[in-house]
Coordinates of C-alpha atoms in Angstrom, one line a residue:
Chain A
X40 CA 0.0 0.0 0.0
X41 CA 1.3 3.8 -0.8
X42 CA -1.0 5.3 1.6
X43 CA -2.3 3.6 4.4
X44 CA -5.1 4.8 7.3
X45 CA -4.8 3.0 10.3
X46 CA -8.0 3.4 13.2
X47 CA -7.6 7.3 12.1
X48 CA -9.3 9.4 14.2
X49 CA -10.0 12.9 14.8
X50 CA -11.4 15.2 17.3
X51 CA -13.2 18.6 17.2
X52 CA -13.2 19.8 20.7
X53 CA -15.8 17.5 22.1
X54 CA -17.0 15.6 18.9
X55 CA -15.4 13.2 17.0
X56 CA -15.9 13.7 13.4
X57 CA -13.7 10.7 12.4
X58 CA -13.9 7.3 14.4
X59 CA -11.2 4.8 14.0
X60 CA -11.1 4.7 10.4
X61 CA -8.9 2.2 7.9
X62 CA -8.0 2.9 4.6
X63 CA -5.5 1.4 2.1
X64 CA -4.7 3.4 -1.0
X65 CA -2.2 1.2 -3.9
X66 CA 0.0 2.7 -6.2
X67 CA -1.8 3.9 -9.4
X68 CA -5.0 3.5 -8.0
X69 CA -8.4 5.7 -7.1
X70 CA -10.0 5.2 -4.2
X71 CA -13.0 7.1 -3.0
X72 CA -14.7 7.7 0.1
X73 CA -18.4 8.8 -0.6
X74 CA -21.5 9.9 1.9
X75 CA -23.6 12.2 3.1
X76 CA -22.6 16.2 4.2
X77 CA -20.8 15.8 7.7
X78 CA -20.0 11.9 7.2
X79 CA -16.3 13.1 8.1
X80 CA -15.0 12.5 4.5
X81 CA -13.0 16.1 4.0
X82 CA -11.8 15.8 7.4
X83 CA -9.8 12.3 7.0
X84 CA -8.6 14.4 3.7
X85 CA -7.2 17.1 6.0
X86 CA -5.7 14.7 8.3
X87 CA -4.0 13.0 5.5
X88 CA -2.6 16.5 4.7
X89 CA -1.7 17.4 8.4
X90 CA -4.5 20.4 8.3
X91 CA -5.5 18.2 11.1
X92 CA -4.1 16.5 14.0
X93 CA -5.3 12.9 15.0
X94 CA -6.8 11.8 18.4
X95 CA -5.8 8.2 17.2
X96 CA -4.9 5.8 14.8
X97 CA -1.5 6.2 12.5
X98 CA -0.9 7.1 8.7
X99 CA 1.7 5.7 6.4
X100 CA 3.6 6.9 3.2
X101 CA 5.2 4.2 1.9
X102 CA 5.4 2.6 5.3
X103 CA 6.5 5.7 7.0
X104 CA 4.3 7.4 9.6
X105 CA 3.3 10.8 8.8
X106 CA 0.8 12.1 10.6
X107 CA 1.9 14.3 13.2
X108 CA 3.8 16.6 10.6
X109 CA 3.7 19.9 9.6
X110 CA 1.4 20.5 6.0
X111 CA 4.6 21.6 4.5
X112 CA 6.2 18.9 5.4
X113 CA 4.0 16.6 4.1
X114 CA 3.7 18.5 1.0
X115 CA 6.9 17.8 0.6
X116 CA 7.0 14.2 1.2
X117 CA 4.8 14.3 -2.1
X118 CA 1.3 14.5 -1.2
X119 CA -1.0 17.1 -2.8
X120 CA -4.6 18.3 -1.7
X121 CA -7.2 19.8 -3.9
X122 CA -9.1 21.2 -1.1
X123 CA -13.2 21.5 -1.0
X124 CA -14.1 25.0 -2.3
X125 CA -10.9 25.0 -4.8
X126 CA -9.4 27.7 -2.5
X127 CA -7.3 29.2 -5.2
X128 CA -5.2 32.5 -4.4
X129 CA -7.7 34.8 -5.7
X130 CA -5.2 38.0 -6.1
X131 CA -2.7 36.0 -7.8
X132 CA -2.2 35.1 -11.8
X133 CA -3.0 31.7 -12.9
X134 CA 0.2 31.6 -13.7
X135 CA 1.4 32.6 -10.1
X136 CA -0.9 30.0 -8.4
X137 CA 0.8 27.3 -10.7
X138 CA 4.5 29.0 -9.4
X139 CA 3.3 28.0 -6.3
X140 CA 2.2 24.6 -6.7
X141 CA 5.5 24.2 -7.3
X142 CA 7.4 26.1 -4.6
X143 CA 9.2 23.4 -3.5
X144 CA 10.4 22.0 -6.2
X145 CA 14.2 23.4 -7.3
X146 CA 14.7 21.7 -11.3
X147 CA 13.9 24.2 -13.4
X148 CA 14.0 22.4 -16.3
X149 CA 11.4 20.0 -15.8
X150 CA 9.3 22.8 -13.8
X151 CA 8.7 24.5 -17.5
X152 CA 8.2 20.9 -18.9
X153 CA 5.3 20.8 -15.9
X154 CA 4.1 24.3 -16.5
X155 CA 3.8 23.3 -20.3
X156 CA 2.0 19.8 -19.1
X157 CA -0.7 22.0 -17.2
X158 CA -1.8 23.8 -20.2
X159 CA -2.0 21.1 -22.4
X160 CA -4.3 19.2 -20.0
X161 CA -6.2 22.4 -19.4
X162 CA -5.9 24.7 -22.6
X163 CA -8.3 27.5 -20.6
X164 CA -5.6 28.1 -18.4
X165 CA -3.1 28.9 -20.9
X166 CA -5.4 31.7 -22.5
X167 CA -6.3 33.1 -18.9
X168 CA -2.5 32.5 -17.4
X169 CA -2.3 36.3 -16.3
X170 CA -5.3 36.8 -15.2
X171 CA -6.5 36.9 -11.5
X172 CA -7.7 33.4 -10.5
X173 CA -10.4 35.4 -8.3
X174 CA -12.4 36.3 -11.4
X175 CA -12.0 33.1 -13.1
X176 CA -15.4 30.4 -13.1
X177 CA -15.9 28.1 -10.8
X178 CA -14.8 25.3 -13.1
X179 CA -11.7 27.1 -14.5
X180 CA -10.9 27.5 -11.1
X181 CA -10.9 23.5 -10.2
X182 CA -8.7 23.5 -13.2
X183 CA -6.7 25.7 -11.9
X184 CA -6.3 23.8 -8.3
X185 CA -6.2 20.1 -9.7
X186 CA -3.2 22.1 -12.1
X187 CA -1.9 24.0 -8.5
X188 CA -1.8 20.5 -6.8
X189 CA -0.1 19.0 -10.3
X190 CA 2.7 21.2 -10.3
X191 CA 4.0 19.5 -7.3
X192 CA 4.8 16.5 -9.2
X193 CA 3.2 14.3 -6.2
X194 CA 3.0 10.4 -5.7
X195 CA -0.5 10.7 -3.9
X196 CA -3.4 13.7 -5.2
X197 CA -6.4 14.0 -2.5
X198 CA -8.9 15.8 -4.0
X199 CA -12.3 17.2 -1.9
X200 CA -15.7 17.2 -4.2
X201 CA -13.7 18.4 -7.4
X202 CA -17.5 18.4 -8.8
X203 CA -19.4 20.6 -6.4
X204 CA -21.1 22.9 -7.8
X205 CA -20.1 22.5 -11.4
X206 CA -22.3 22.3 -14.3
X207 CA -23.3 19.1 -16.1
X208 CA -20.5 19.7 -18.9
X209 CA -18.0 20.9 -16.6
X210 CA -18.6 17.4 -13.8
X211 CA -18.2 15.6 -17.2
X212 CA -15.0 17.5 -18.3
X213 CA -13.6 17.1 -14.6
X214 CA -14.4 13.2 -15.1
X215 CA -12.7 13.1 -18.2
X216 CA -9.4 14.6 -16.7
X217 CA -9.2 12.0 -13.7
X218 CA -9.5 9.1 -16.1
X219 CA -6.5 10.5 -18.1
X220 CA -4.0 11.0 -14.6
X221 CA -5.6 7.2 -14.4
X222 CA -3.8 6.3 -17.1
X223 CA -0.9 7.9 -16.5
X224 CA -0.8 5.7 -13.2
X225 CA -1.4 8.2 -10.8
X226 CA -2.8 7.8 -7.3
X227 CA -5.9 9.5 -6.3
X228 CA -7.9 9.8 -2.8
X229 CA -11.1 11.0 -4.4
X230 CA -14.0 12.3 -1.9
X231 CA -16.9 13.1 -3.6
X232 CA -21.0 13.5 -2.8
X233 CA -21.6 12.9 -6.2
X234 CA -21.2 9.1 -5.7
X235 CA -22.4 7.6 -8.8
X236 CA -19.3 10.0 -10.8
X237 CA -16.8 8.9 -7.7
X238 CA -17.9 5.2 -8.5
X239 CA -17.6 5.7 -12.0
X240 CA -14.1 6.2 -11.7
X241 CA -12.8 4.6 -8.8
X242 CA -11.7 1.3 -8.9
X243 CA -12.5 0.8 -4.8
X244 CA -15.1 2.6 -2.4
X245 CA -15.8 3.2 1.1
X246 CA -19.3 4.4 2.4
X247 CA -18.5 6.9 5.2
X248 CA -21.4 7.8 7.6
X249 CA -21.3 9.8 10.8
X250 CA -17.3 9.5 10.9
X251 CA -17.3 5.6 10.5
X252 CA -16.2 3.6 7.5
X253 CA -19.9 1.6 6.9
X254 CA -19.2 -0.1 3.6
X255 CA -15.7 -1.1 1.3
X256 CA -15.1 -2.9 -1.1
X257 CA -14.4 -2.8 -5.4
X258 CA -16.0 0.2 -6.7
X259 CA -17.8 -1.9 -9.4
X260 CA -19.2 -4.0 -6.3
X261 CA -20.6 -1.3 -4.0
X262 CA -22.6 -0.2 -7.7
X263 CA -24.7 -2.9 -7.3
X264 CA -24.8 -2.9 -3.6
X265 CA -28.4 -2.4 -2.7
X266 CA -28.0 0.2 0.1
X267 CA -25.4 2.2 -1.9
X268 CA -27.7 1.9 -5.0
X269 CA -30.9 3.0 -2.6
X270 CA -29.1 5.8 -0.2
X271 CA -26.1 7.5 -2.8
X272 CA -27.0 6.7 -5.9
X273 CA -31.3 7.1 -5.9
X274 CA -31.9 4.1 -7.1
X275 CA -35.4 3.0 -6.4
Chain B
X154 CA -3.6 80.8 -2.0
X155 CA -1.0 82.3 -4.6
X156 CA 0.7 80.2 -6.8
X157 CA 3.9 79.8 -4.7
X158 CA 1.7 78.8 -1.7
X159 CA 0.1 76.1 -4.0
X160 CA 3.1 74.7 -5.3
X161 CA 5.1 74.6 -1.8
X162 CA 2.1 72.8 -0.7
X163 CA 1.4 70.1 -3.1
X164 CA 5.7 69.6 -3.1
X165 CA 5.1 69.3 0.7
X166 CA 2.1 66.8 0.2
X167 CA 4.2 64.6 -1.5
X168 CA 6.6 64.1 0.4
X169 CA 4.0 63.9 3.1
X170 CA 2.6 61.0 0.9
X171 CA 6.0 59.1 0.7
X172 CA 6.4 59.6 4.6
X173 CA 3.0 57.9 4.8
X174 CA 3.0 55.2 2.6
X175 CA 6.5 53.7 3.8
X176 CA 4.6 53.8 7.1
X177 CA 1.5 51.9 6.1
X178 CA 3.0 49.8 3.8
X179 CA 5.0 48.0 6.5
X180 CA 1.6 48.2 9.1
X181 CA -0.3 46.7 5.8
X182 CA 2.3 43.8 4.8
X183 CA 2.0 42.4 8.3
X184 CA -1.2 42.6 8.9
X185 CA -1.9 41.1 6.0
X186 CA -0.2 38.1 6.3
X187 CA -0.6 37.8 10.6
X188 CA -4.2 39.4 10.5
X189 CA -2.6 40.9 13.5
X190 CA -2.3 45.4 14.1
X191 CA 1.2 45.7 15.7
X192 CA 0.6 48.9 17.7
X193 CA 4.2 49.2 18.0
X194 CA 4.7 50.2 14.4
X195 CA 5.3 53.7 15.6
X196 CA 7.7 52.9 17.7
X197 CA 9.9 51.4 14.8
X198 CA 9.6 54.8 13.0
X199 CA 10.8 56.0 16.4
X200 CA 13.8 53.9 16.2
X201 CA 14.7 54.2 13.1
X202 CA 15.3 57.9 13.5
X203 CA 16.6 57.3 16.7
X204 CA 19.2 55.4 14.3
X205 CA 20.2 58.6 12.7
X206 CA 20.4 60.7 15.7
X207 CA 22.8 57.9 16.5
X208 CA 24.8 57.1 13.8
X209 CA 25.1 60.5 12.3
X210 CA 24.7 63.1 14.9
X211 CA 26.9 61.1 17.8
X212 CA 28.9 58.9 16.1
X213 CA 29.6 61.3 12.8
X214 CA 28.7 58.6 10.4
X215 CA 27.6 60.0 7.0
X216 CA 24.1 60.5 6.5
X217 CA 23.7 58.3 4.1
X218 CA 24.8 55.3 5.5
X219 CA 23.3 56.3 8.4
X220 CA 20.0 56.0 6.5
X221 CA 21.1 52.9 5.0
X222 CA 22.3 51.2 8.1
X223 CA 18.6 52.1 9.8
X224 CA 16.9 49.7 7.5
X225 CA 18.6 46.9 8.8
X226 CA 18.4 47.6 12.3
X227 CA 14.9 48.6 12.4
X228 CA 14.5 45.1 10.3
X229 CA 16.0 43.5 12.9
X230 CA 13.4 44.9 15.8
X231 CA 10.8 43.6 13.6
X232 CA 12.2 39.9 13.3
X233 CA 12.6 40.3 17.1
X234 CA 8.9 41.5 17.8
X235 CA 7.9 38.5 15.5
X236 CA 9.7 35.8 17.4
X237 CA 9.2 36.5 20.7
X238 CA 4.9 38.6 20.5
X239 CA 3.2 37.8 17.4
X240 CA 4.3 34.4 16.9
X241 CA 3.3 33.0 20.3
X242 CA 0.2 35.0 21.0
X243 CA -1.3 34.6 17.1
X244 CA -4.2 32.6 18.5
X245 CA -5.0 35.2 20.6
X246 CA -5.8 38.5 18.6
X247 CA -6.8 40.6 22.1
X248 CA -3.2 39.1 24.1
X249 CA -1.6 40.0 20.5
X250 CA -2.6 43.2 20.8
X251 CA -1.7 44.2 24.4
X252 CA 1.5 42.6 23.7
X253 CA 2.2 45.0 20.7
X254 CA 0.9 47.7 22.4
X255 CA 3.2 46.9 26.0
X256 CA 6.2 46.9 23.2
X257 CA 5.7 50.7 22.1
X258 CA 5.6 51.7 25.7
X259 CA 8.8 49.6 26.4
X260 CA 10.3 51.0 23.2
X261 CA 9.4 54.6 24.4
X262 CA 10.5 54.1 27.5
X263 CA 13.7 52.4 26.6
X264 CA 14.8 55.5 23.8
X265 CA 13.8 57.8 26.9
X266 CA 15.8 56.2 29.5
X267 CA 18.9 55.9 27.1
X268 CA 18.9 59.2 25.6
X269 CA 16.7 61.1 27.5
X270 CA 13.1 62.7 27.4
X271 CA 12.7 66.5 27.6
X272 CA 13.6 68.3 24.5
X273 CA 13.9 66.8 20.9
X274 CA 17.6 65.9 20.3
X275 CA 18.7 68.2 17.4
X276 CA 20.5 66.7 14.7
X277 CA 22.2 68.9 12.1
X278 CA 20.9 69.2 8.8
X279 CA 22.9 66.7 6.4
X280 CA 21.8 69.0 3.6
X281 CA 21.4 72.5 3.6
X282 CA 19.7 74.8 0.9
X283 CA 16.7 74.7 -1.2
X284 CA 15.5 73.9 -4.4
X285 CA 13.5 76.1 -6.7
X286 CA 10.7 75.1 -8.0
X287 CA 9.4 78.0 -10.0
X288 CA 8.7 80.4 -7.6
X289 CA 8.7 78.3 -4.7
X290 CA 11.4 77.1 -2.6
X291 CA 11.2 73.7 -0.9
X292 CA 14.5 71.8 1.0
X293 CA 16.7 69.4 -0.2
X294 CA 16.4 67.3 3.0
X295 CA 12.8 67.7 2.4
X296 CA 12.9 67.1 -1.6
X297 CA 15.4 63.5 -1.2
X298 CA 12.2 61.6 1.1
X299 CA 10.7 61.0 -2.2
X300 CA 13.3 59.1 -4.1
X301 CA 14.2 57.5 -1.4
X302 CA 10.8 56.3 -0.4
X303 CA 10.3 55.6 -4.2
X304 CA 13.0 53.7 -4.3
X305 CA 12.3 51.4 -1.4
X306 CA 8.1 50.8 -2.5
X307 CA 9.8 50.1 -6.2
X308 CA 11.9 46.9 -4.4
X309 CA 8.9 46.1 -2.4
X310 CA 7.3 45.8 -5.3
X311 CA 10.1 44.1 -7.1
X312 CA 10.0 41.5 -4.5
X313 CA 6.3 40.9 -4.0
X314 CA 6.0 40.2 -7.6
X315 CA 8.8 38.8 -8.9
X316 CA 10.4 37.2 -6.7
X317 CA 9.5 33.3 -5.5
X318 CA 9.4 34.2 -2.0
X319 CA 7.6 37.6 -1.8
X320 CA 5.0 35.2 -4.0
X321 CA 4.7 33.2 -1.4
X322 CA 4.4 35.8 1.1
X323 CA 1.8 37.2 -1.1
X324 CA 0.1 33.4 -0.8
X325 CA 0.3 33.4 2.8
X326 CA -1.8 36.5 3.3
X327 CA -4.6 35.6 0.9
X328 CA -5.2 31.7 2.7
X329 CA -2.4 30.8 5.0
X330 CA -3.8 27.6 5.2
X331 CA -3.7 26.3 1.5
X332 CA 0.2 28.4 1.1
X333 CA 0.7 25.5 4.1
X334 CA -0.4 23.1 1.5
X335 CA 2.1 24.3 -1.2
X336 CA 5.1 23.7 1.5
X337 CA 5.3 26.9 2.6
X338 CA 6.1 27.9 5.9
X339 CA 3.5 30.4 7.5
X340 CA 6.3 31.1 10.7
X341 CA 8.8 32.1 8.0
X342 CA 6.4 34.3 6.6
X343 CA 5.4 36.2 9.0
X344 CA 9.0 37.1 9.8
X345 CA 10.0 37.8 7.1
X346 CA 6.5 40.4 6.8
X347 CA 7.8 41.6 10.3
X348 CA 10.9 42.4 8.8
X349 CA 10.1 44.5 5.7
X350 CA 7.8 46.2 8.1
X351 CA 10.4 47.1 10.1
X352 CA 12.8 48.0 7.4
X353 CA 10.2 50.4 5.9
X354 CA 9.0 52.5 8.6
X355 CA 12.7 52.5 9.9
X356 CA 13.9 54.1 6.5
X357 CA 10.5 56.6 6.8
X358 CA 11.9 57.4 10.5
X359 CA 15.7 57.9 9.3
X360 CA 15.0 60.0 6.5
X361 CA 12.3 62.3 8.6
X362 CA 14.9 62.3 11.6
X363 CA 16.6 65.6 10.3
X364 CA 12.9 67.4 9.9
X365 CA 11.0 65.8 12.2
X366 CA 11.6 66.0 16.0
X367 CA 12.8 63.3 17.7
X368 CA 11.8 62.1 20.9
X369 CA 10.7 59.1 22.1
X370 CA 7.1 59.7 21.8
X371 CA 7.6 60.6 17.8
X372 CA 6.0 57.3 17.2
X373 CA 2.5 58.4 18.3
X374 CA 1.5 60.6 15.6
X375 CA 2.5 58.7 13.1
X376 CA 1.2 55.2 14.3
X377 CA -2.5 57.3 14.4
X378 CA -2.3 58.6 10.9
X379 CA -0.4 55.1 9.3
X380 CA -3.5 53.3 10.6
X381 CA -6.0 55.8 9.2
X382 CA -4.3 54.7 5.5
X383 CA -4.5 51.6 6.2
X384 CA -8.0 51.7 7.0
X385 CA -9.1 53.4 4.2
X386 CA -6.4 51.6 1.6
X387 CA -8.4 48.0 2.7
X388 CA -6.3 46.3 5.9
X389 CA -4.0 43.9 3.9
X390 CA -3.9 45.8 0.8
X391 CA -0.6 47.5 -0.3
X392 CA -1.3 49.0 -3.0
X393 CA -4.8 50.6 -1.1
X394 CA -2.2 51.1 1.4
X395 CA -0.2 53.4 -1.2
X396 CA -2.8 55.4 -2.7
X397 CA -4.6 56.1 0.6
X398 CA -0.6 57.5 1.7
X399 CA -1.3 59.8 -1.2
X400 CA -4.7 61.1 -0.8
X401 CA -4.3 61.6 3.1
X402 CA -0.8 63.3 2.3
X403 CA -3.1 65.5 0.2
X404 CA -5.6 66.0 2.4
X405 CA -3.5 66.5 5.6
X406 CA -0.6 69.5 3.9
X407 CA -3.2 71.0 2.5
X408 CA -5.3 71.1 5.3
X409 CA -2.9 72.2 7.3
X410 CA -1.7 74.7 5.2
X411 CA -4.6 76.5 5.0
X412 CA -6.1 75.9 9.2
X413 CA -3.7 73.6 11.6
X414 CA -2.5 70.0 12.4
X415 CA -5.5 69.5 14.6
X416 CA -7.7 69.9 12.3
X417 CA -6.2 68.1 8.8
X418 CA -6.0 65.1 11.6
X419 CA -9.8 65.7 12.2
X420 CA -10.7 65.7 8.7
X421 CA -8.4 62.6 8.1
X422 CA -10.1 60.7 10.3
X423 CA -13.7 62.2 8.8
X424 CA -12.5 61.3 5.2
X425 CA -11.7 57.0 6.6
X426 CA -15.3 57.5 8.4
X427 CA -16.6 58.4 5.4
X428 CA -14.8 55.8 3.3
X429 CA -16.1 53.1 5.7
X430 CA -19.2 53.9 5.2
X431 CA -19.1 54.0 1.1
X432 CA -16.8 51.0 1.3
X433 CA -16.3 48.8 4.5
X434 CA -13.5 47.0 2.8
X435 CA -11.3 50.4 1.9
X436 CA -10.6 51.8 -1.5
X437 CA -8.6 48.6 -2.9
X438 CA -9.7 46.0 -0.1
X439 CA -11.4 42.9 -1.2
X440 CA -14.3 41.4 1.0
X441 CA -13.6 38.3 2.8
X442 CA -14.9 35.2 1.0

């Protein structure tokens, strides 16, 4: 396992938003975590990321413990976050919010390979790199924080409900880019409340509800999964 | 007002406007990336023409480097005041504040126990004589704030747009949060905010040490009126911080001019009343999403 969750929870003053929850992410694969508002599902995300600090459990990179770290840190050990609400630097360019995606990183080189990578997945950005990403849309500006996160060059991409609040055509067009860092072997921790999108293109699934894990398994399995198919995906 | 009234006055409101926006700017920067008013802003003005007084009317440095060497040093008190206040009492806007606020009076009291309270300590003027500007006369030591302060907002600039790191500073004051997510390191940050804030009002205190009078207390005045820009420039903006330094530089020489201090500070104030009530969020602030 790349990423591993082990009986990870997580404490907001007096209530626990995430109860001893285990979670294995492979190499190259897409694992989602899908339920209701409040389920605890962007939480475990910010854990992962060291936004938030653990009342229990452990998680692994590769085998090494990491929670407990600083968010920088932990950026640098390779692990990017596409937060809920794309939070991109609204005064900045696109071009500057990219930059910084990549403030870590030293090869300058292969960062211009990267920034020219970006644009050719997302040709909108390269036509609105110097604008403010404040006054870009809402879906230019997921663009612009799955391309913020890209710029990294990370092993692991966590990204919180990349389709909220996007039009049909844009969910679609968001869809269409995860299959193609699919392909390109990448590892995604996808939370999403659009489950039948996350199912779509997941290859395994957990069912989170009040901060517990209620249902795992292959992606293609919890599709037919009567509760999943009744509660998430309204299925009569 | 005659012509050579006019032009001494608007020659005098810009250099009033430079004075100003090195202030604010430095008041601006940190608050925008700490989200924290450092009441002791004042006090690094104070300091920084305490610098001079120092270094060129004790020691006999030239005034120059006297200047020059302030930026640093002031820099310094800033890094300082970031270490050992802001960064342990950031969770706690109202302990931040008294702490900032307990760090003028220890400043004051500090310059005043070293050097003295009573009467402003004179220091000679570096540059003598006056420059004509058609029929009026304004002086050189007066005339050189604005290059100087030019030249500093320029590298400001420079730094917060083209250079990596002022980026990221820049990052850290509009989400802290996700610039942690990028690897960068908010402590880091906010020093190095604390520092250019210090730098900035310690060149503005250096370069109005020969005009000015310098006392401990030197700070007050100018803490009132740096916040008033800020206020009306929109808290973490620096460029609202910039051109609110030049409307109020306006708006306080002329006033002055033509009644007294008193009252230009009076309509200063009445002008960021009126601003908040046009725009809450200052002439170039943005409303929090």
């Amino acid at each position: 396992m790349l990423l591993e969750l082990e009986d990870v929870s997580v404490r907001y003053r007096k209530i626990e938003a995430v109860k001893g929850i285990s979670i294995g992410v492979g190499e190259g694969e897409i694992v989602t975590l899908i339920g209701a508002n409040g389920a605890g599902k962007s939480t475990t995300l910010r854990a992962i990321s060291g936004l938030e600090r653990l009342s229990g459990g452990e998680i692994r990179l590769e085998g090494k413990r990491i929670d407990g770290s600083s968010p920088e840190r932990i950026a640098g050990l390779g692990i990017a976050h596409v937060p809920e609400g794309r939070r991109v630097f609204p005064m900045m360019t696109v071009r500057e919010n990219l930059e910084m995606g990549a403030y870590l990183r030293k090869d300058g080189d292969a960062l211009r390979a990267d920034f020219e990578d970006v644009f050719r997945r997302f040709p909108r950005l390269q036509e609105r790199a110097n604008q403010l990403a404040g006054t870009l849309s809402g879906g230019e500006q997921q663009m612009l924080a799955m391309g913020r996160a890209l710029m990294s060059r990370p092993n692991v991409i966590l990204m919180d409900e990349p389709s909220l609040g996007l039009s049909p055509i844009m969910c679609r067009e968001i869809a269409r880019i995860i299959r193609a860092l699919h392909t390109e072997k990448r590892t995604i921790v996808l939370v999403e409340q659009n489950a039948r999108l996350a199912l779509a293109l997941a290859q395994k699934g957990y069912v989170m509800e009040t901060g517990r894990i209620v249902l795992e398994g292959p992606a293609s399995d919890l599709r037919e999964n009567d509760k999943v198919q009744h509660t998430y995906l309204g299925v009569a | 007002m005659d012509t050579v009234t006019l032009i001494q006055t608007l020659l005098n409101s810009v250099v009033a406007s430079s004075i100003y926006a090195l202030v604010a700017v430095g008041l601006a920067l940190a608050f925008g990336v700490m989200k924290m008013a450092n009441f002791a802003h004042g006090e690094f003005f104070m300091v920084g023409a305490y610098c001079v007084y120092v270094l060129y009317a004790l020691v006999g440095l030239p005034f120059p480097l006297a200047v020059i060497l302030a930026i640093p040093i002031v820099a310094l008190f800033g890094l300082v005041a970031e270490r050992l206040i802001f960064r342990p009492t950031r969770k706690n806007i109202l302990a931040g504040f008294m702490a900032t606020a307990g760090l003028a009076f220890i400043l004051q009291v500090l310059a005043g126990q070293i050097w003295g309270v009573g009467i402003a300590k004179s220091i000679p003027t570096p540059y003598m004589g006056a420059a004509d500007v058609g029929d009026a006369t304004i002086g050189w030591q007066r005339l050189i704030v604005i290059p100087c302060a030019f030249a500093m907002l320029l590298a400001l600039r420079f730094f917060l747009y083209r250079v990596k790191l002022g980026k990221a500073l820049r990052a850290c004051a509009q989400d802290p949060e996700i610039a942690a997510l990028q690897g960068i390191r908010t402590n880091r940050m906010t020093a190095l905010a604390m520092a250019l804030a210090g730098a900035s009002a310690g060149l503005a205190g250096a370069l109005m040490a020969p005009i000015h009078s310098v006392t401990p207390y030197m700070g007050h005045g100018v803490i009132l009126i740096a916040f008033v820009v800020v206020i009306v420039g929109g808290m973490a903006s620096i460029e609202g911080a910039i051109l609110a330094a030049v409307i109020l530089g306006f708006i306080h020489t002329f006033v002055t001019t033509v009644t007294d201090n008193l009252i230009a500070t009076m309509v200063g104030v009445g002008f960021m009343a009126l601003t908040l009530i046009v725009r809450p969020q200052g002439l170039l602030g943005r409303e929090r999403a």
